Coordinates of C-alpha atoms in Angstrom, one line a residue:
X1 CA 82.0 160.8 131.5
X2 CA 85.7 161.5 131.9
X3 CA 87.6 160.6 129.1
X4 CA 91.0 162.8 127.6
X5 CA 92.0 161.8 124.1
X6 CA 95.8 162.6 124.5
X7 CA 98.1 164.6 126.8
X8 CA 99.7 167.7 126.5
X9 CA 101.8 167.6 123.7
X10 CA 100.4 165.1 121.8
X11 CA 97.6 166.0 119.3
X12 CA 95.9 164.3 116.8
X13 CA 96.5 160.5 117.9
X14 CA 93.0 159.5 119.5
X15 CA 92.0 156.7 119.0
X16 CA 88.7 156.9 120.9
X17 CA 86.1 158.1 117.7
X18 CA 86.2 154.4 117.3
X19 CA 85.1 153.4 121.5
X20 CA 81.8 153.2 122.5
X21 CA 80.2 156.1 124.4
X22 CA 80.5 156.0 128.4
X23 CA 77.8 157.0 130.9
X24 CA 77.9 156.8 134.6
X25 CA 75.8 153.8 134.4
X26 CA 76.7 150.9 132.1
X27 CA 80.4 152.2 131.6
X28 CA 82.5 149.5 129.8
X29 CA 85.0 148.0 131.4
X30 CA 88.9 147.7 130.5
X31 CA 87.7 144.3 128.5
X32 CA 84.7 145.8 126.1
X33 CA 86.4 148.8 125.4
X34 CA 89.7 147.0 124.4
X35 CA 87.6 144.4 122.4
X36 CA 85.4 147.4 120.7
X37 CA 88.3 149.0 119.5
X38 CA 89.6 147.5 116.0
X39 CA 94.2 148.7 117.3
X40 CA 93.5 146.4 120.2
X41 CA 92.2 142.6 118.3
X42 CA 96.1 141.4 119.0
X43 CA 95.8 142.4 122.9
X44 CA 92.4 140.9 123.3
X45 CA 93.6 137.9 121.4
X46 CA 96.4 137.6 123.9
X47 CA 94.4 138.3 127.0
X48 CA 91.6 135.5 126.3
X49 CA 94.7 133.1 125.2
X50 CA 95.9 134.1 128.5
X51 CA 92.8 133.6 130.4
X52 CA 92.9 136.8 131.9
X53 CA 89.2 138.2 130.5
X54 CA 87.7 137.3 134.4
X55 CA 90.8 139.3 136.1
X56 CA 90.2 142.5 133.8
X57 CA 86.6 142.5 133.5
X58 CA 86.7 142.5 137.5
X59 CA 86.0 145.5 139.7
X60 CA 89.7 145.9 140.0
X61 CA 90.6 148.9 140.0
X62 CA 93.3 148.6 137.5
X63 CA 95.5 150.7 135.1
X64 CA 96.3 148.9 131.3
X65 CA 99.3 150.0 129.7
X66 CA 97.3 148.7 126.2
X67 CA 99.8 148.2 123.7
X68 CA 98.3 148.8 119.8
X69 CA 98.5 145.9 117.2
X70 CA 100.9 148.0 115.6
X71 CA 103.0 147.9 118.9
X72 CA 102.6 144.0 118.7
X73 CA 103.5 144.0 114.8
X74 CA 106.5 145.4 115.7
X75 CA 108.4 143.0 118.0
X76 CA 110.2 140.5 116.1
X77 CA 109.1 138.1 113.9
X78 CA 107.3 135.4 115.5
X79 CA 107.1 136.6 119.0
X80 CA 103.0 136.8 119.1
X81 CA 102.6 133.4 117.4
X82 CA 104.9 132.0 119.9
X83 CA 103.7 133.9 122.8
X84 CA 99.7 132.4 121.8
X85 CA 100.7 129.0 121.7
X86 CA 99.2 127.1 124.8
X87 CA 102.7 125.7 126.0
X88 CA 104.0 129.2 126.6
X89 CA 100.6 130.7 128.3
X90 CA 102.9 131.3 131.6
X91 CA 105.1 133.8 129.4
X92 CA 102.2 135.0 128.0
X93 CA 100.4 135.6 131.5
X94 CA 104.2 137.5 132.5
X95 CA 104.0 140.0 129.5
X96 CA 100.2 141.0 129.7
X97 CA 100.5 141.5 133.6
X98 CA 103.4 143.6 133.2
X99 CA 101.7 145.9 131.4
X100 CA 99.1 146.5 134.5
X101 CA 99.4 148.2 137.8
X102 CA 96.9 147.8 140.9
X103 CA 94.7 150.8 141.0
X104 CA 93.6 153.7 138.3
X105 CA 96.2 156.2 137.7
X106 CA 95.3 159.0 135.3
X107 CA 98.0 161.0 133.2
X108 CA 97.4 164.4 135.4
X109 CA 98.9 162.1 138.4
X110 CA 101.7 161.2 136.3
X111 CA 102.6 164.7 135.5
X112 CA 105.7 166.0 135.9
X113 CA 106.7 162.9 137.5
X114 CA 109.3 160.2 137.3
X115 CA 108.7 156.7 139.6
X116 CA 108.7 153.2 139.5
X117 CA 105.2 151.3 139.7
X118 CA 105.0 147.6 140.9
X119 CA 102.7 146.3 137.7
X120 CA 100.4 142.8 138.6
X121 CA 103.9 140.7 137.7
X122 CA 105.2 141.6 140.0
X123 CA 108.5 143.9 138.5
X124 CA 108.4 147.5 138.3
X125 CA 107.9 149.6 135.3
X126 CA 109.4 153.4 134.9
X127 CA 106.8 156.1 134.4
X128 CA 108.8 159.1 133.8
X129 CA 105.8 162.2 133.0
X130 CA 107.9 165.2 132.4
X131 CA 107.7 165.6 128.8
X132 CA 104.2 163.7 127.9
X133 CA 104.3 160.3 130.0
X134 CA 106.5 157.8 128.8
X135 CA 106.5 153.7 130.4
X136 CA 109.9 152.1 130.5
X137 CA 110.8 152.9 126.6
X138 CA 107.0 153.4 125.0
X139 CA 105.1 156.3 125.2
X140 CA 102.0 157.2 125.9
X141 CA 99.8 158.5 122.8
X142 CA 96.2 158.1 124.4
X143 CA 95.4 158.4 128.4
X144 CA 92.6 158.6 130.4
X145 CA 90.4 155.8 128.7
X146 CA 88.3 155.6 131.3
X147 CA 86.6 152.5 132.3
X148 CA 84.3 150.8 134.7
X149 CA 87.1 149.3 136.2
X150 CA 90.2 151.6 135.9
X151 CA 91.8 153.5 133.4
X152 CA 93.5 152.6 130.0
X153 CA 96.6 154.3 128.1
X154 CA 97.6 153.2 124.7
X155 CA 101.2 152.5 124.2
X156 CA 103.3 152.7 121.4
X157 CA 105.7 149.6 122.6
X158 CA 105.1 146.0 124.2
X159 CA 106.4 146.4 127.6
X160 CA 109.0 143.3 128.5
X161 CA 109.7 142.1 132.0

């Protein structure tokens, strides 16, 4: 079971007490543990609206920049209810596959590093990892959520494309 509640520099924001335990065999996948976890109900609202439960329950691998309800709460008013109405699923679809990137990439490969990553929309997000890891303008406040599939980090900010 590998799992890291925060990285260096940032204590006491772990959100995992409230995931399920992992084991080699029957690990959760980026899916279950996002719906499991009480900060993510506006991100697993917006994935199912999105129809995108399929894509991230698949083998992948793939890393999710998981944004916190309290990330969501904070865009401006409205945003989520438009964002969840059917007519605007494509925008929807744009924003939640902008927060993920082909592959599993763990915070000790982000490091000390500064790059761009081509996410599943297609643009690039900024990772810059030399003082904690920070994506575009959020920051990371719990890596390594490690899941059958990939890897989670929980963000601070909704990425926009």
């Amino acid at each position: 079971m590998q799992r890291r509640t925060a990285l260096a520099g940032i204590a006491g924001l772990s959100m995992l007490a409230a995931l399920p335990a992992c084991t080699e065999m029957g690990q959760p996948d980026i899916v279950d543990i996002a719906a499991s976890n009480d900060n993510f109900e506006t991100l697993v609202a917006a994935v199912q609206a999105a129809g995108l439960v399929d894509t991230l329950k698949s083998p992948g691998p793939f890393t999710v920049f998981a944004p916190t309800d309290a990330a969501f709460a904070a865009l401006p008013k409205g945003t989520v209810e438009m964002l969840l109405q059917p007519e605007n699923r494509d925008k929807l679809v744009a924003v939640l596959t902008y927060h993920v990137v082909p592959g599993a990439i763990t915070s000790d490969q982000l490091a000390g590093q500064r790059t761009r990553v081509k996410t599943v929309q297609g643009k690039s997000v900024h990772i810059n990892g030399t003082n904690g890891v920070h994506v575009n303008k959020s920051r990371v406040t719990t890596a390594d959520i490690m899941a059958s599939n990939g890897v989670i980090h929980v963000i601070d900010r909704v990425l926009r494309p």
